[in-house]
Coordinates of C-alpha atoms in Angstrom, one line a residue:
M1078 CA 105.9 123.2 245.2
D1079 CA 104.6 120.7 242.5
N1080 CA 102.4 121.4 240.2
D1081 CA 99.5 119.8 241.6
T1082 CA 99.4 121.9 244.8
R1083 CA 100.1 125.0 242.9
S1084 CA 97.1 124.3 240.6
Q1085 CA 95.0 123.4 243.6
I1086 CA 95.9 126.6 245.2
L1087 CA 95.0 128.8 242.1
A1088 CA 91.7 127.0 241.8
E1089 CA 91.0 127.9 245.3
L1090 CA 91.9 131.5 244.8
R1091 CA 89.8 131.7 241.6
S1092 CA 86.6 130.3 243.6
R1093 CA 87.3 132.7 246.3
H1094 CA 87.9 135.6 243.8
A1095 CA 84.4 134.5 241.8
A1096 CA 82.4 134.1 245.4
R1097 CA 83.4 137.3 246.6
K1098 CA 82.5 139.0 243.2
R1099 CA 79.2 137.5 243.2
A1100 CA 78.7 138.8 246.8
D1101 CA 79.8 142.3 245.3
E1102 CA 77.3 142.2 242.6
D1103 CA 74.5 141.1 244.9
V1104 CA 74.9 143.7 247.5
K1105 CA 75.4 146.5 244.4
A1106 CA 72.2 145.1 242.8
A1107 CA 70.2 145.4 246.5
R1108 CA 71.4 148.7 247.0
D1109 CA 70.4 150.0 243.7
R1110 CA 67.0 148.2 244.5
L1111 CA 66.4 150.4 247.3
T1112 CA 67.6 153.1 246.0
R1113 CA 65.3 153.2 242.9
G1114 CA 62.3 151.4 244.6
G1115 CA 62.6 148.6 241.7
D1116 CA 64.5 145.8 240.5
I1117 CA 65.5 147.1 237.3
K1118 CA 69.1 148.3 237.1
P1119 CA 69.5 151.5 235.9
E1120 CA 71.3 150.9 232.9
F1121 CA 68.3 148.9 231.8
E1122 CA 66.2 151.7 232.6
F1123 CA 67.5 154.1 230.6
E1124 CA 67.7 151.2 227.6
L1125 CA 63.8 150.9 228.1
M1126 CA 63.4 154.4 227.9
G1127 CA 65.3 155.0 224.7
L1128 CA 63.6 152.0 223.2
F1129 CA 60.2 153.7 223.9
A1130 CA 61.5 157.1 222.8
R1131 CA 63.0 155.7 219.3
N1132 CA 59.6 153.8 218.7
E1133 CA 57.6 156.6 219.0
L1134 CA 60.0 158.8 216.7
S1135 CA 60.1 156.0 214.2
A1136 CA 56.1 155.7 214.2
A1137 CA 54.9 159.6 214.5
V1138 CA 53.8 159.7 211.0
T1139 CA 51.7 156.5 211.1
I1140 CA 50.2 157.7 214.4
W1141 CA 48.9 161.0 212.8
A1142 CA 47.6 159.0 209.8
L1143 CA 45.4 156.8 212.1
A1144 CA 44.4 159.8 214.0
A1145 CA 43.1 161.3 210.7
I1146 CA 41.3 158.2 209.4
F1147 CA 39.3 158.3 213.2
A1148 CA 38.9 162.0 212.3
L1149 CA 37.2 161.4 209.0
A1150 CA 35.1 158.4 209.7
S1151 CA 33.7 160.3 212.8
M1152 CA 32.0 163.2 210.4
F1153 CA 29.4 160.4 209.3
W1154 CA 27.6 160.7 213.0
A1155 CA 29.3 163.7 214.3
P1156 CA 30.0 167.4 213.2
W1157 CA 33.0 168.0 211.2
F1158 CA 34.1 170.7 213.8
E1159 CA 34.0 168.0 216.5
G1160 CA 36.2 165.4 214.6
S1161 CA 38.4 168.6 213.6
L1162 CA 39.0 169.7 216.8
W1163 CA 40.0 166.2 218.0
L1164 CA 42.4 166.0 215.5
T1165 CA 44.1 169.2 216.2
L1166 CA 44.4 168.3 219.9
V1167 CA 46.1 164.7 219.0
I1168 CA 48.6 166.2 216.9
A1169 CA 49.4 168.8 219.2
S1170 CA 49.6 166.3 222.1
K1171 CA 52.1 164.0 219.5
V1172 CA 54.1 166.8 219.1
I1173 CA 54.9 167.4 222.6
L1174 CA 55.5 163.6 223.0
L1175 CA 57.7 163.4 219.9
E1176 CA 60.1 166.4 220.9
L1177 CA 60.4 165.0 224.2
C1178 CA 61.5 162.0 223.0
R1179 CA 63.7 163.5 220.5
R1180 CA 65.3 165.7 223.3
F1181 CA 65.9 162.2 225.5
V1182 CA 67.5 160.3 222.4
A1183 CA 69.7 163.4 221.6
H1184 CA 71.1 164.5 225.1
A1185 CA 70.2 161.9 227.9
R1186 CA 72.9 159.8 229.2
H1187 CA 73.0 156.8 231.7
D1188 CA 74.0 159.2 234.3
S1189 CA 71.2 161.1 233.5
D1190 CA 68.3 161.7 236.2
L1191 CA 66.2 158.9 234.9
K1192 CA 63.0 159.9 237.5
L1193 CA 62.5 163.4 236.1
W1194 CA 62.4 161.8 232.5
R1195 CA 60.4 159.0 233.6
R1196 CA 58.0 161.7 234.8
R1197 CA 58.2 164.0 231.8
F1198 CA 57.1 160.8 229.5
I1199 CA 54.2 160.1 232.3
L1200 CA 52.5 163.6 232.4
A1201 CA 53.3 163.8 228.3
E1202 CA 51.6 160.2 227.5
L1203 CA 48.7 161.1 230.1
F1204 CA 47.8 164.1 227.8
C1205 CA 48.0 161.9 224.6
G1206 CA 45.7 159.2 226.2
V1207 CA 43.4 162.1 227.6
V1208 CA 43.1 163.4 224.2
W1209 CA 42.8 160.2 222.6
A1210 CA 39.5 159.4 225.2
G1211 CA 38.2 162.5 223.8
F1212 CA 37.4 160.2 220.4
A1213 CA 34.6 158.7 222.4
L1214 CA 33.0 162.0 223.1
V1215 CA 32.4 162.9 219.5
G1216 CA 29.0 163.0 218.3
M1217 CA 27.5 162.7 221.6
G1218 CA 25.6 165.7 221.8
A1219 CA 23.1 164.2 219.0
G1220 CA 20.8 163.3 221.8
G1221 CA 21.1 159.3 221.4
S1222 CA 20.3 159.3 217.6
E1223 CA 24.0 158.1 216.8
P1224 CA 23.9 155.5 214.5
F1225 CA 25.0 151.5 215.5
S1226 CA 27.8 151.7 213.6
S1227 CA 29.5 154.7 215.2
H1228 CA 29.4 152.6 218.6
V1229 CA 31.0 150.0 216.9
F1230 CA 33.8 152.0 215.1
I1231 CA 34.6 153.4 218.5
F1232 CA 35.0 150.1 219.9
A1233 CA 37.1 149.0 217.0
S1234 CA 39.1 152.4 217.5
L1235 CA 39.8 151.3 221.1
I1236 CA 41.1 148.0 220.3
V1237 CA 43.1 149.5 217.3
L1238 CA 44.7 152.0 220.0
L1239 CA 45.2 149.5 222.5
A1240 CA 47.1 147.3 220.1
V1241 CA 49.6 150.3 218.8
R1242 CA 50.4 151.6 222.1
M1243 CA 51.0 148.0 223.6
T1244 CA 53.7 147.8 220.9
F1245 CA 55.2 151.5 221.7
T1246 CA 54.5 151.5 225.2
S1247 CA 55.7 147.8 226.6
P1248 CA 59.0 148.6 227.9
M1249 CA 57.4 151.1 230.2
M1250 CA 54.1 149.8 231.5
S1251 CA 53.2 152.8 233.6
L1252 CA 53.0 154.4 230.4
L1253 CA 50.6 151.9 228.7
Y1254 CA 48.2 152.3 231.7
V1255 CA 48.2 156.5 231.5
G1256 CA 48.1 156.1 227.9
T1257 CA 45.1 153.4 227.4
I1258 CA 42.9 153.7 230.6
P1259 CA 41.2 156.9 229.8
M1260 CA 40.4 155.8 226.5
T1261 CA 38.9 152.4 227.6
I1262 CA 37.2 154.2 230.4
A1263 CA 35.7 156.8 228.0
V1264 CA 34.6 154.0 225.6
S1265 CA 33.3 152.0 228.3
T1266 CA 31.1 154.5 229.7
R1267 CA 29.7 155.6 226.3
L1268 CA 28.6 152.1 225.5
I1269 CA 27.0 151.6 229.1
M1270 CA 25.3 154.9 228.6
M1271 CA 23.1 153.5 225.8
G1272 CA 21.1 151.4 228.4
E1273 CA 20.9 148.1 226.3
P1274 CA 22.4 144.7 226.9
F1275 CA 24.4 144.3 223.8
Y1276 CA 26.4 147.5 224.8
Y1277 CA 26.6 146.4 228.3
A1278 CA 28.6 143.3 226.4
L1279 CA 30.6 145.8 224.3
A1280 CA 31.5 147.8 227.4
A1281 CA 32.6 144.6 229.3
M1282 CA 34.6 143.2 226.2
A1283 CA 36.6 146.4 226.2
V1284 CA 37.5 145.8 230.0
G1285 CA 38.4 142.4 228.9
V1286 CA 40.3 143.2 225.8
H1287 CA 42.2 146.2 227.8
I1288 CA 43.3 143.5 230.3
Y1289 CA 44.5 141.0 227.9
F1290 CA 46.0 143.5 226.3
V1291 CA 48.0 144.7 229.5
F1292 CA 49.4 141.0 230.3
L1293 CA 50.5 140.9 226.2
A1294 CA 52.7 144.0 227.2
K1295 CA 54.0 142.5 230.0
G1296 CA 54.9 139.1 228.2
I1297 CA 57.2 141.7 225.8
R1298 CA 58.2 143.4 228.3
Q1299 CA 60.2 140.9 230.1
T1300 CA 61.5 139.8 226.8
T1301 CA 62.7 142.8 226.3
L1302 CA 64.7 142.8 229.7
Q1303 CA 66.1 139.6 229.0
M1304 CA 67.4 140.5 225.8
L1305 CA 69.1 143.7 227.4
A1306 CA 70.3 141.1 230.4
F1307 CA 71.6 139.0 227.8
R1308 CA 73.4 141.8 225.7
A1309 CA 74.9 143.1 229.1
E1310 CA 76.6 139.5 229.8
K1311 CA 77.6 139.3 225.8
D1312 CA 79.2 142.9 226.6
M1313 CA 80.6 141.7 229.8
L1314 CA 82.0 138.6 228.4
I1315 CA 83.7 140.9 225.5
A1316 CA 85.1 143.1 228.2
E1317 CA 86.5 140.2 230.2
L1318 CA 87.5 138.3 227.1
H1319 CA 89.4 141.5 226.1
E1320 CA 91.0 141.6 229.5
E1321 CA 91.8 138.3 229.5
K1322 CA 94.2 138.6 226.4
L1323 CA 95.3 141.4 227.1
V1324 CA 96.6 139.5 230.7
S1325 CA 97.8 136.9 228.7
D1326 CA 99.8 139.1 226.5
E1327 CA 101.5 140.5 229.5
A1328 CA 102.1 137.1 230.8
R1329 CA 103.6 135.7 227.6
R1330 CA 105.7 139.1 227.2
R1331 CA 107.1 138.2 230.7
A1332 CA 107.3 134.6 229.8
E1333 CA 109.7 135.4 226.8
A1334 CA 111.5 137.6 229.3
G1335 CA 112.0 135.1 231.6
S1336 CA 112.7 132.3 228.5
K1337 CA 115.6 134.9 227.3
A1338 CA 116.7 135.6 230.9
K1339 CA 117.1 131.8 231.8
S1340 CA 118.8 131.0 228.4
R1341 CA 121.3 133.9 229.3
F1342 CA 121.9 132.4 232.7
L1343 CA 122.3 128.9 231.6
A1344 CA 124.9 130.0 228.7
T1345 CA 126.5 131.9 231.6
M1346 CA 126.3 129.3 234.0
S1347 CA 127.9 127.3 231.8
H1348 CA 130.6 129.4 230.9
E1349 CA 131.5 130.5 234.0
L1350 CA 131.4 127.2 235.9
R1351 CA 132.9 124.4 233.6
T1352 CA 135.8 126.7 233.4
P1353 CA 136.7 126.6 237.1
L1354 CA 135.7 123.0 237.5
N1355 CA 137.9 121.7 234.7
A1356 CA 141.0 123.6 237.3
I1357 CA 139.2 122.1 240.3
M1358 CA 138.8 118.3 238.6
G1359 CA 142.5 118.4 237.1
F1360 CA 144.2 119.5 240.2
S1361 CA 142.1 117.5 242.6
E1362 CA 142.8 114.4 240.1
V1363 CA 146.6 115.0 240.2
M1364 CA 146.3 115.3 244.0
K1365 CA 144.4 112.1 244.3
D1366 CA 146.5 110.1 242.4
E1367 CA 149.7 111.5 243.7
M1368 CA 151.5 112.5 240.8
F1369 CA 154.1 114.3 242.1
G1370 CA 154.8 112.5 245.1
Q1371 CA 153.2 111.3 248.2
H1372 CA 150.9 113.1 250.9
S1373 CA 152.3 113.5 254.1
A1374 CA 148.8 113.1 255.5
P1375 CA 147.0 110.2 254.0
V1376 CA 143.8 112.2 254.9
Y1377 CA 145.0 114.4 252.2
R1378 CA 144.5 112.0 249.5
E1379 CA 140.7 111.5 250.6
Y1380 CA 140.2 115.1 250.8
A1381 CA 141.1 115.5 247.0
N1382 CA 139.0 112.6 246.0
D1383 CA 136.0 113.9 247.6
I1384 CA 136.8 117.0 245.9
Y1385 CA 137.3 115.1 242.3
D1386 CA 134.0 113.5 242.7
S1387 CA 131.9 116.6 244.3
G1388 CA 133.2 118.3 241.3
R1389 CA 132.2 115.7 238.9
H1390 CA 128.9 115.4 240.4
L1391 CA 128.6 119.0 239.8
L1392 CA 129.6 118.9 236.3
Q1393 CA 126.8 116.5 235.7
L1394 CA 124.4 118.4 237.2
I1395 CA 125.3 121.3 235.0
N1396 CA 125.1 119.1 232.0
E1397 CA 122.1 117.6 232.6
I1398 CA 120.3 120.7 233.6
L1399 CA 121.6 122.1 230.1
D1400 CA 120.3 119.1 228.3
L1401 CA 117.1 119.5 229.8
S1402 CA 116.6 123.5 229.4
R1403 CA 117.6 122.9 225.3
I1404 CA 115.0 120.1 225.2
E1405 CA 112.1 122.1 226.7
A1406 CA 113.2 125.5 224.5
G1407 CA 112.7 123.0 221.6
R1408 CA 116.4 123.7 220.8
Y1409 CA 117.8 120.3 221.2
E1410 CA 118.6 118.9 217.4
L1411 CA 119.5 115.4 216.8
V1412 CA 122.4 114.4 215.2
E1413 CA 121.0 110.9 213.6
E1414 CA 123.0 108.0 212.1
R1415 CA 122.2 104.5 211.8
A1416 CA 123.2 102.1 214.7
H1417 CA 122.5 99.3 216.4
L1418 CA 120.7 99.4 219.6
G1419 CA 122.2 96.5 221.2
D1420 CA 125.7 97.8 220.7
I1421 CA 124.7 101.0 222.5
A1422 CA 123.4 98.9 225.1
Q1423 CA 126.4 96.9 225.7
D1424 CA 128.9 99.6 225.9
C1425 CA 126.9 101.4 228.6
Q1426 CA 126.5 98.2 230.6
R1427 CA 130.9 97.9 230.3
L1428 CA 130.9 101.7 231.1
L1429 CA 128.9 100.8 234.5
T1430 CA 130.4 97.1 235.2
L1431 CA 132.5 98.5 238.3
R1432 CA 130.2 100.5 239.8
A1433 CA 127.6 97.4 240.1
D1434 CA 130.6 95.5 241.0
S1435 CA 131.6 97.7 243.7
K1436 CA 127.9 97.0 245.0
G1437 CA 127.8 93.4 244.5
L1438 CA 124.9 93.7 241.8
E1439 CA 124.2 90.9 239.3
V1440 CA 123.7 92.4 236.1
S1441 CA 122.5 90.2 233.2
M1442 CA 122.1 91.4 229.8
E1443 CA 119.6 89.7 226.8
I1444 CA 119.9 91.1 223.2
D1445 CA 118.2 89.7 220.0
S1446 CA 121.2 88.6 217.9
D1447 CA 119.3 89.3 214.3
L1448 CA 118.5 93.3 215.5
P1449 CA 118.5 95.4 212.4
Q1450 CA 120.1 98.8 212.7
V1451 CA 118.1 101.8 213.7
W1452 CA 118.3 105.6 212.7
V1453 CA 118.8 107.6 216.1
D1454 CA 121.0 110.0 217.4
V1455 CA 123.7 107.8 219.2
R1456 CA 124.5 110.1 222.0
A1457 CA 120.8 110.7 222.9
M1458 CA 120.5 106.7 222.9
R1459 CA 123.5 106.1 225.0
Q1460 CA 122.5 108.9 227.7
I1461 CA 119.0 107.1 228.1
C1462 CA 120.6 103.9 228.3
L1463 CA 123.0 105.0 230.9
N1464 CA 120.6 107.3 232.9
L1465 CA 118.6 104.2 233.5
L1466 CA 121.1 101.9 234.3
S1467 CA 122.8 104.1 236.5
N1468 CA 119.0 104.8 238.2
A1469 CA 119.1 101.0 238.5
I1470 CA 122.2 100.6 240.0
K1471 CA 122.0 103.5 242.5
F1472 CA 118.6 102.5 243.7
T1473 CA 119.1 98.6 243.8
P1474 CA 120.4 97.4 247.2
K1475 CA 123.3 95.3 247.8
G1476 CA 122.9 91.8 246.6
G1477 CA 120.0 92.8 243.9
R1478 CA 119.5 92.2 240.4
V1479 CA 119.5 94.3 237.6
S1480 CA 118.6 93.0 233.8
L1481 CA 118.8 94.7 230.4
A1482 CA 117.1 93.3 227.6
V1483 CA 116.7 94.7 223.9
G1484 CA 114.8 93.3 221.4
Q1485 CA 112.0 93.6 218.7
A1486 CA 109.0 95.1 219.4
A1487 CA 105.5 94.0 218.4
D1488 CA 104.9 96.6 215.9
G1489 CA 108.0 96.2 214.7
G1490 CA 109.9 98.8 216.4
Q1491 CA 112.5 98.2 218.9
I1492 CA 112.5 97.9 222.7
L1493 CA 114.9 98.7 225.5
I1494 CA 113.8 97.1 228.8
I1495 CA 115.8 97.5 232.1
R1496 CA 114.4 95.8 235.4
D1497 CA 115.9 96.1 239.1
T1498 CA 114.9 94.4 242.6
G1499 CA 115.0 98.2 244.2
P1500 CA 112.6 99.5 246.7
G1501 CA 110.1 100.4 243.7
I1502 CA 107.9 103.5 243.5
P1503 CA 104.5 104.1 245.3
A1504 CA 101.6 104.6 242.1
D1505 CA 100.7 107.7 243.3
E1506 CA 104.7 109.2 243.0
I1507 CA 105.3 108.2 239.7
P1508 CA 104.0 111.3 237.9
K1509 CA 106.5 113.1 240.2
V1510 CA 109.2 111.3 239.6
L1511 CA 108.7 111.9 235.7
Q1512 CA 108.9 115.8 236.6
A1513 CA 112.1 117.5 236.7
F1514 CA 113.9 117.6 240.2
G1515 CA 111.4 114.8 241.1
Q1516 CA 112.0 111.7 243.6
G1517 CA 110.4 109.0 245.3
S1518 CA 110.3 108.9 248.9
L1519 CA 111.4 105.4 249.5
A1520 CA 114.1 105.4 246.7
H1521 CA 115.7 109.1 248.5
E1522 CA 115.5 107.2 251.8
T1523 CA 117.2 104.1 251.3
A1524 CA 119.5 105.0 248.1
E1525 CA 122.4 107.8 247.0
G1526 CA 121.2 111.1 246.4
G1527 CA 120.4 112.2 243.1
T1528 CA 119.5 115.2 241.1
G1529 CA 115.9 113.8 239.8
L1530 CA 116.8 115.1 236.3
G1531 CA 117.5 111.4 234.7
L1532 CA 114.1 110.4 234.1
P1533 CA 112.5 113.8 232.5
I1534 CA 115.9 113.8 230.2
V1535 CA 114.9 110.1 228.9
K1536 CA 111.4 110.9 228.1
S1537 CA 111.9 114.3 226.6
L1538 CA 114.9 112.4 224.3
I1539 CA 113.0 109.4 223.5
E1540 CA 109.7 111.7 222.8
L1541 CA 112.1 113.7 220.2
H1542 CA 112.9 110.4 218.4
G1543 CA 109.0 109.6 218.4
G1544 CA 109.0 106.9 220.6
T1545 CA 107.3 106.4 224.0
F1546 CA 108.7 105.7 227.6
D1547 CA 106.6 103.5 229.8
L1548 CA 107.6 103.1 233.7
S1549 CA 106.0 100.7 235.9
S1550 CA 107.0 99.6 239.6
E1551 CA 105.7 97.5 242.5
L1552 CA 106.2 98.6 246.1
R1553 CA 109.3 96.6 247.3
K1554 CA 110.0 94.6 244.3
G1555 CA 111.3 96.5 242.0
T1556 CA 111.0 98.8 238.8
E1557 CA 110.6 98.1 234.8
V1558 CA 111.2 100.9 232.6
R1559 CA 110.5 100.4 228.8
V1560 CA 111.8 102.5 226.2
F1561 CA 110.2 101.9 222.6
L1562 CA 111.4 103.0 219.3
P1563 CA 108.6 103.2 216.5
P1564 CA 108.8 101.3 213.4
K1565 CA 110.0 104.0 211.4
R1566 CA 113.4 104.4 213.0
V1567 CA 114.2 100.9 211.7
L1568 CA 116.2 100.4 209.2
A1569 CA 115.0 97.5 206.7
T1570 CA 117.3 95.8 204.8
V1571 CA 116.9 94.4 201.1
A1572 CA 118.3 91.0 199.9
P1573 CA 120.7 91.2 197.0
L1574 CA 118.6 90.7 193.5
Q1575 CA 121.4 88.0 192.7
P1576 CA 124.1 85.8 194.8
L1577 CA 127.1 87.6 195.3
G1578 CA 129.9 86.4 192.8
A1579 CA 127.4 84.5 190.7
E1580 CA 128.2 87.4 188.0
R1581 CA 132.0 85.8 187.2
H1582 CA 130.7 82.2 186.8
R1583 CA 128.1 82.6 184.2
Q1584 CA 128.9 80.8 180.6
P1585 CA 128.1 82.2 177.5
T1586 CA 124.8 80.1 176.6
P1587 CA 121.9 81.0 174.6
P1588 CA 119.3 83.0 176.0
P1589 CA 116.9 80.8 177.8
T1590 CA 113.4 81.2 178.4
R1591 CA 113.0 84.6 180.4
K1592 CA 112.5 84.0 184.2
P1593 CA 110.9 86.4 186.5
R1594 CA 112.8 88.0 188.9
L1595 CA 113.2 87.4 192.6
K1596 CA 110.5 89.4 194.3
V1597 CA 111.9 91.4 197.1
T1598 CA 109.1 92.9 199.7
P1599 CA 111.2 95.2 202.0
R1600 CA 110.1 97.2 204.7
P1601 CA 108.9 100.6 203.9
P1602 CA 111.5 102.7 203.8
S1603 CA 112.0 105.1 206.9
P1604 CA 110.8 108.3 206.2
L1605 CA 114.3 109.6 208.0
R1606 CA 116.7 107.7 205.4
P1607 CA 116.4 106.1 202.5
T1608 CA 116.4 102.0 202.6
R1609 CA 119.7 100.8 202.1
V1610 CA 120.9 97.3 200.6
A1611 CA 122.7 95.0 202.9

């Protein structure tokens, strides 16, 4: 199974898992709504109750101070004992509510009975609301002789109370209703009882202000819910990241263990297979060459030749697998030295001449004569050239043509080009043939069998040199492979400062006028080796 198919399967599995997870969450949310009779999640409802309780505890002194101010102000139009009685009731109701809030903060948990706590809060807040509504009754026994300022002050106190309770009880709208509606009803009733249009207008304004504050409280509550949702989503993301980190750590540990097992296996395979292979190839070569006499049956020689070829193929496969494994593990070390890329190409062409002649192929070579030396791993470059040439010869039918060219690249580097007239590779199969054990469909049908490791090894080796690998092919017309060595791999030559041997023929003449030396502008030195003088 190739990487693209594997990626598609993994993506499909992830999408199915995500869809199943979303469906489960929707079912759970619907079940929770049916159980609770609302749209708020249990954890959100607990957080909203906790927010209300903490707000009440943090502003306890402020509410008591506000009630004391109202009680003192009421003494201007009402007897002092009425204001004192009202203040006492406010303090008592507030103590009950604060004690309930303190217990909730100290003992309540997510799995607590939230309905019971909600009922307790509603009753305590209702008691507070009724007590605060009693402020509108302070001084009403004066027989209508209350001053105008008292009614205005009571109206203003209603607005202040609505603002305070909206701030504290907005997380739980039911508490806002039971805590403020009694006060609004009491104030509106007192103003209507005055029997004047002005007070009717104040009563209507009191109701309108109450409705306005209710809408503001709903907006604040919605913002709070969004804040809690974002925080829950953040916590969920953090938990998922932690889980993914654990999974990735486990996957990395398994990958490292697998890499070590792979290295041990390859080392064992290298030793355990090479040793008998040497014996098999050696004895089969002796038998096929009939060194100790002719076989009684000629077919034995053919069998020995087949055994030798099979052993050589297996040894080549082992070497290629080991090379590719070392490259992938980052353990392939380049043994660099200076060499001529054209000489390496000629050596490889000579090694494969007999093979090309046996298939009746025409092999042409074109190498620039003035190419400078390059700083490369000679063994790796020879393997690159041999793999590409052997592929071209292998996949080119009889009577075809293979060409090899080495020249200067446009950027100052050097380029190796190999062309053939084989069946070509479809465009959609080029990524496949560049993978380990990947082969094109047409080449697999029309040519000799192979391991599919040649091109991946070539690509990896040239990338170790800092170069690039380019493969282009046209179906039924052939394939062209270009291997580029970067300019930093090219060793620049520096011209001598004076002609050789000139120091032997110098005459003792008076020192002439100083002449400027010949300026030489060499190619920038390679970072891999200092510039050398030719």
